[in-house]
XYZ file of C-alpha atoms in Angstrom:
353
model
C 172.982 113.973 159.608
C 172.442 115.128 163.196
C 172.676 111.532 164.424
C 175.946 111.039 162.514
C 177.422 114.237 163.990
C 176.423 113.087 167.483
C 178.226 109.787 166.919
C 181.327 111.601 165.638
C 181.270 113.876 168.683
C 180.889 110.932 171.052
C 183.785 109.113 169.411
C 185.950 112.231 169.528
C 185.312 112.530 173.261
C 186.335 108.914 173.777
C 189.577 109.358 171.840
C 190.463 112.927 172.961
C 190.354 114.044 169.329
C 190.403 117.809 168.732
C 187.274 117.731 166.601
C 186.370 121.439 166.747
C 188.929 124.251 166.640
C 187.964 127.916 166.917
C 190.545 130.577 166.008
C 190.073 134.310 166.406
C 192.250 135.883 163.732
C 192.185 139.343 165.317
C 190.395 141.241 168.068
C 190.223 144.363 165.884
C 186.737 145.236 164.687
C 185.003 147.977 162.750
C 182.000 147.699 165.071
C 181.818 148.412 168.798
C 178.840 146.321 169.884
C 177.561 147.362 173.295
C 177.619 143.800 174.653
C 180.960 142.645 173.186
C 183.366 140.937 175.601
C 186.588 141.592 173.610
C 189.365 144.169 173.881
C 189.510 145.562 170.350
C 192.763 147.446 170.903
C 194.989 144.365 171.031
C 197.584 143.750 168.306
C 200.359 141.240 167.434
C 198.117 138.689 165.703
C 199.367 135.289 164.553
C 200.765 135.651 161.044
C 200.091 133.496 157.995
C 203.114 131.270 158.672
C 201.958 130.716 162.266
C 198.481 129.782 161.058
C 199.775 127.446 158.364
C 201.709 125.580 161.049
C 198.660 125.463 163.344
C 196.435 124.130 160.538
C 198.912 121.318 159.846
C 199.026 120.415 163.543
C 195.234 120.506 163.789
C 195.026 118.034 160.894
C 197.384 115.744 162.820
C 195.006 115.939 165.793
C 192.016 114.955 163.653
C 190.266 118.328 163.479
C 187.263 118.339 161.157
C 185.525 121.620 161.983
C 187.378 124.936 161.940
C 185.764 128.235 162.917
C 187.471 131.495 161.919
C 186.284 134.561 163.771
C 187.351 137.763 165.525
C 186.795 140.728 166.158
C 186.163 141.167 162.496
C 188.447 138.649 160.731
C 188.068 140.350 157.357
C 189.935 143.402 158.655
C 193.119 141.391 158.114
C 194.681 142.209 154.753
C 195.697 138.569 154.383
C 192.243 137.244 155.275
C 191.504 135.693 151.873
C 194.899 133.954 151.928
C 194.097 132.559 155.372
C 190.657 131.424 154.211
C 192.125 129.744 151.123
C 194.725 127.968 153.275
C 192.092 126.814 155.774
C 189.691 125.499 153.133
C 192.545 123.850 151.270
C 193.592 122.037 154.438
C 190.489 119.860 154.355
C 188.519 121.423 157.221
C 184.822 122.229 157.176
C 185.302 125.967 157.592
C 182.765 128.174 159.336
C 183.236 131.938 159.242
C 181.899 134.339 161.856
C 181.777 137.910 160.573
C 179.590 140.992 160.787
C 179.363 140.902 156.986
C 180.031 144.599 156.466
C 183.142 143.885 154.364
C 181.626 141.205 152.134
C 181.061 142.254 148.540
C 180.520 140.347 145.317
C 184.184 139.334 144.966
C 184.451 138.110 148.552
C 181.209 136.126 148.443
C 182.221 134.537 145.128
C 185.569 133.521 146.618
C 183.841 131.975 149.652
C 181.610 129.970 147.326
C 184.539 128.792 145.230
C 186.596 127.837 148.295
C 183.713 125.817 149.735
C 183.095 127.673 153.021
C 180.573 125.514 154.865
C 178.713 128.326 156.644
C 178.922 132.053 157.313
C 177.444 133.220 160.621
C 176.392 136.858 160.850
C 174.758 138.643 163.781
C 171.590 140.648 163.165
C 170.191 142.410 166.219
C 166.947 143.782 164.830
C 164.981 144.241 161.644
C 165.081 147.947 162.458
C 168.197 149.543 161.011
C 168.360 152.236 163.673
C 168.395 149.702 166.534
C 170.889 147.352 164.876
C 173.205 150.302 164.194
C 172.778 151.597 167.737
C 173.937 148.241 169.121
C 176.901 147.953 166.723
C 177.744 151.671 166.990
C 178.475 151.644 163.245
C 176.110 153.786 161.149
C 174.926 151.938 158.064
C 175.978 148.534 159.397
C 172.471 147.063 159.079
C 172.237 147.753 155.351
C 175.774 146.481 154.715
C 175.172 143.343 156.772
C 171.861 142.608 155.061
C 173.450 143.114 151.648
C 176.153 140.590 152.535
C 173.594 138.019 153.647
C 171.683 138.356 150.393
C 174.875 138.156 148.338
C 175.952 134.975 150.128
C 172.543 133.340 149.735
C 172.442 134.300 146.030
C 175.573 132.156 145.659
C 174.011 129.271 147.634
C 176.344 129.725 150.587
C 174.843 128.532 153.859
C 174.185 131.446 156.229
C 173.281 131.448 159.905
C 171.729 134.615 161.281
C 172.600 134.828 164.961
C 170.500 137.077 167.170
C 172.156 137.706 170.551
C 169.347 138.812 172.830
C 169.649 141.656 175.309
C 167.352 144.225 176.861
C 167.622 146.554 173.871
C 166.384 144.052 171.252
C 164.395 141.402 173.132
C 161.150 142.324 171.363
C 162.589 142.112 167.852
C 163.608 138.454 167.504
C 160.347 137.364 165.757
C 161.037 139.869 162.978
C 164.692 138.816 162.706
C 163.568 135.188 162.481
C 161.153 136.149 159.709
C 163.975 137.931 157.892
C 166.079 134.746 158.144
C 163.226 132.699 156.705
C 162.820 135.130 153.809
C 166.470 134.856 152.757
C 166.745 131.117 153.477
C 169.151 131.420 156.407
C 169.382 129.362 159.575
C 168.261 131.319 162.649
C 169.691 131.115 166.155
C 169.240 133.131 169.332
C 171.358 133.328 172.469
C 170.237 135.176 175.615
C 173.663 134.779 177.282
C 175.649 137.965 177.771
C 179.084 136.960 179.025
C 181.595 138.941 181.106
C 184.471 140.708 179.401
C 187.305 138.360 178.486
C 189.274 139.859 181.394
C 186.483 138.910 183.823
C 184.872 142.360 184.108
C 181.116 141.892 184.679
C 179.936 145.372 183.636
C 178.198 143.898 180.568
C 175.714 142.055 182.794
C 173.454 145.099 182.696
C 172.525 144.152 179.124
C 171.114 140.745 180.132
C 167.417 140.189 179.644
C 165.179 139.921 182.697
C 164.013 136.592 184.170
C 160.485 137.339 182.962
C 161.773 137.801 179.388
C 163.683 134.527 179.586
C 160.567 132.812 180.898
C 158.673 134.185 177.892
C 161.290 132.772 175.478
C 160.992 129.333 177.057
C 157.239 129.461 176.413
C 157.524 130.431 172.740
C 156.695 127.337 170.634
C 158.402 128.863 167.583
C 161.678 128.625 169.511
C 161.330 125.545 171.726
C 158.661 123.395 170.072
C 156.265 122.111 172.724
C 156.853 124.397 175.757
C 155.490 121.834 178.206
C 157.872 119.194 176.911
C 160.788 121.634 176.741
C 160.230 122.719 180.345
C 159.717 119.200 181.688
C 162.648 118.194 183.967
C 164.910 115.645 182.300
C 165.139 112.196 183.837
C 168.805 111.485 184.671
C 170.476 108.564 182.895
C 171.823 105.808 185.107
C 175.444 106.663 184.271
C 174.953 110.443 184.245
C 177.684 111.143 186.801
C 180.315 109.744 184.427
C 179.343 112.135 181.620
C 181.689 114.813 180.301
C 180.112 118.156 181.390
C 181.081 120.043 178.201
C 183.105 119.438 175.041
C 185.406 122.404 175.843
C 188.901 120.999 176.329
C 187.650 117.482 175.592
C 187.020 117.642 171.844
C 187.140 121.402 171.283
C 189.651 124.194 171.785
C 190.148 127.884 171.108
C 193.191 129.874 169.981
C 193.210 133.629 170.463
C 194.896 136.059 168.047
C 198.111 135.979 170.091
C 198.413 132.185 170.052
C 197.122 131.376 173.538
C 195.212 128.083 173.676
C 192.191 127.766 175.966
C 189.397 125.168 176.173
C 186.861 127.578 174.638
C 186.420 131.227 173.664
C 184.286 131.613 176.818
C 186.741 129.648 178.965
C 189.870 131.857 179.370
C 192.032 129.272 181.126
C 195.477 129.431 179.490
C 196.794 125.999 178.515
C 199.787 126.946 176.344
C 200.748 129.078 173.360
C 201.266 127.890 169.787
C 204.061 130.419 169.341
C 206.149 128.537 171.897
C 205.089 124.906 171.459
C 203.072 122.891 169.014
C 199.313 122.565 169.232
C 199.841 118.786 169.266
C 201.980 119.026 172.406
C 199.577 121.401 174.118
C 196.547 119.247 173.324
C 198.166 115.999 174.432
C 200.402 117.116 177.300
C 199.235 120.412 178.836
C 198.664 119.727 182.582
C 195.911 122.348 182.580
C 194.053 120.735 179.666
C 194.529 117.274 181.134
C 192.955 118.511 184.372
C 189.981 119.944 182.471
C 189.691 116.701 180.511
C 189.582 114.638 183.695
C 186.420 116.346 184.982
C 183.140 114.451 184.994
C 179.774 115.511 186.381
C 180.488 113.601 189.589
C 183.462 115.946 190.157
C 181.213 119.015 190.423
C 180.225 119.170 194.123
C 177.268 121.556 193.820
C 176.007 120.491 190.403
C 176.176 116.734 190.989
C 173.695 117.059 193.869
C 171.263 119.318 191.953
C 168.072 117.643 190.748
C 168.150 119.737 187.544
C 171.583 118.566 186.433
C 170.304 116.290 183.652
C 168.774 119.231 181.773
C 171.212 121.996 182.709
C 173.592 123.428 180.119
C 176.230 124.522 182.647
C 179.108 126.431 181.033
C 182.425 125.542 182.694
C 183.976 128.704 181.280
C 181.429 130.921 183.020
C 181.909 128.879 186.201
C 185.662 129.419 185.916
C 185.198 133.176 185.501
C 183.102 133.141 188.660
C 186.116 131.680 190.435
C 185.656 127.905 190.515
C 186.396 125.532 187.632
C 184.345 122.839 189.343
C 181.642 125.131 190.639
C 178.272 126.183 189.224
C 177.673 128.876 186.625
C 175.103 131.147 188.215
C 173.850 132.286 184.810
C 173.044 128.696 183.888
C 171.597 127.994 187.332
C 169.102 130.741 186.685
C 168.288 129.524 183.181
C 167.608 126.006 184.457
C 165.500 127.249 187.373
C 163.369 129.306 184.981
C 163.179 126.638 182.279
C 162.099 123.908 184.672
C 159.795 126.250 186.572
C 161.638 126.272 189.870
C 161.623 129.401 192.016
C 165.121 130.934 191.854
C 166.632 131.447 195.285
C 169.974 132.097 196.856
C 172.906 134.336 196.092
C 173.872 132.593 192.854
C 170.699 133.668 191.114
C 171.055 137.209 192.397
C 174.636 137.464 191.177
C 173.765 136.369 187.673
C 171.452 139.199 186.748
C 171.946 142.859 186.040
C 169.222 145.451 186.673
C 165.713 144.156 186.015
C-alpha cells in the first residue's frame, strides 16, 4: 500500500494534481492548548454552501484525500452535515479532532459514513498533565472515551503526541496506550510559530539533548545507526520538489484563504472570490511556489545534509525567506546526522534550554 501511495504522490506531482486538501472548518476550540498556533477568536467561517462548492471543485482537480480539522471542527452545529457531504463526495476523509465531543451517536455516524481515520492528540497518560496542556479540565477522560468508542466501531484512529518540554518524558506511555487500543501512534517534536508569525511558542520546544535522545530510541526510529547515517544524494537530487505543499497539496482556512499548507501562510487566493480550480491552476503565487526545486534554494542546495533534511518551506517562509533554510529543520538535521550545530540559525530555532 505504501508503495502504491508513493506512486500516486509522484504522479500527482508530475501532473500538478491537488491530491491532498486540508480544510480547517473553524478556528474556534473548546481547548486552549499551551502550544497552539491558532487565533481561536476568529469568526465568519465558510458556510455549508461554500464548502459544497469547494468539494465539487476539489473533485474536478483530482483530490483524493481530504482532511477536516480546526480548531475543534465539531463545535460547528452543521458539522455532521459537512462530514456527510465530504464523505459522499468520494474523498478519503480524515478528521482531526480533540475527541471531547464524540459520543456514541457521533462515532456510529462516522463509521456509517466511512471516515478513513480520526486523528486525536493525547499529550500524556497522566490526566492531570494532559488537562494542564489543553487547559480543559476532564479533557483526558473525554478524549480517551472517544478513542475507545471509535475503536469499538472499527474506525481507524491515530493518536498524535506533539512533544514539548512539559510532556517529553511521557511518550512511551502514550505509545503503550495507543497499542492497547489498537491505534496508530505518531509523535512530532516541532512547535511552530503562531499563524501570525509570533514566535513566543518557541519556549515550549524540547531541548537539543531531548531531540538527540528521540533519534536514538529504536522504538521510534528503528535502527538508530541507520536512521542517523547521512543519506547519499541521488544524481538528480537538485531537480527534486522540496515539499508537496503547493505542488500536490493545499490548505483552506475557515475564511476561505488558500495557502500551500497549514504551516505555510502564504496567501494564494480566496475561494469566496474565485474558484479553487482557478486558484490552483492560475494563482501567480502558487505557480511561483510550484516552480521551486532544490537547486533554487541557495543555502540548502550547498548543504551536505540536504538529501536527508526534511526542510519545511512554510517555516522558512515565516522566517522571512521562501527560498531560505528553516532553522528548526537545520537543527534537527544537524542533531540527527550527528553534526555539531553552529551559527545563528541554530541559535534562533530554540527557546530556553
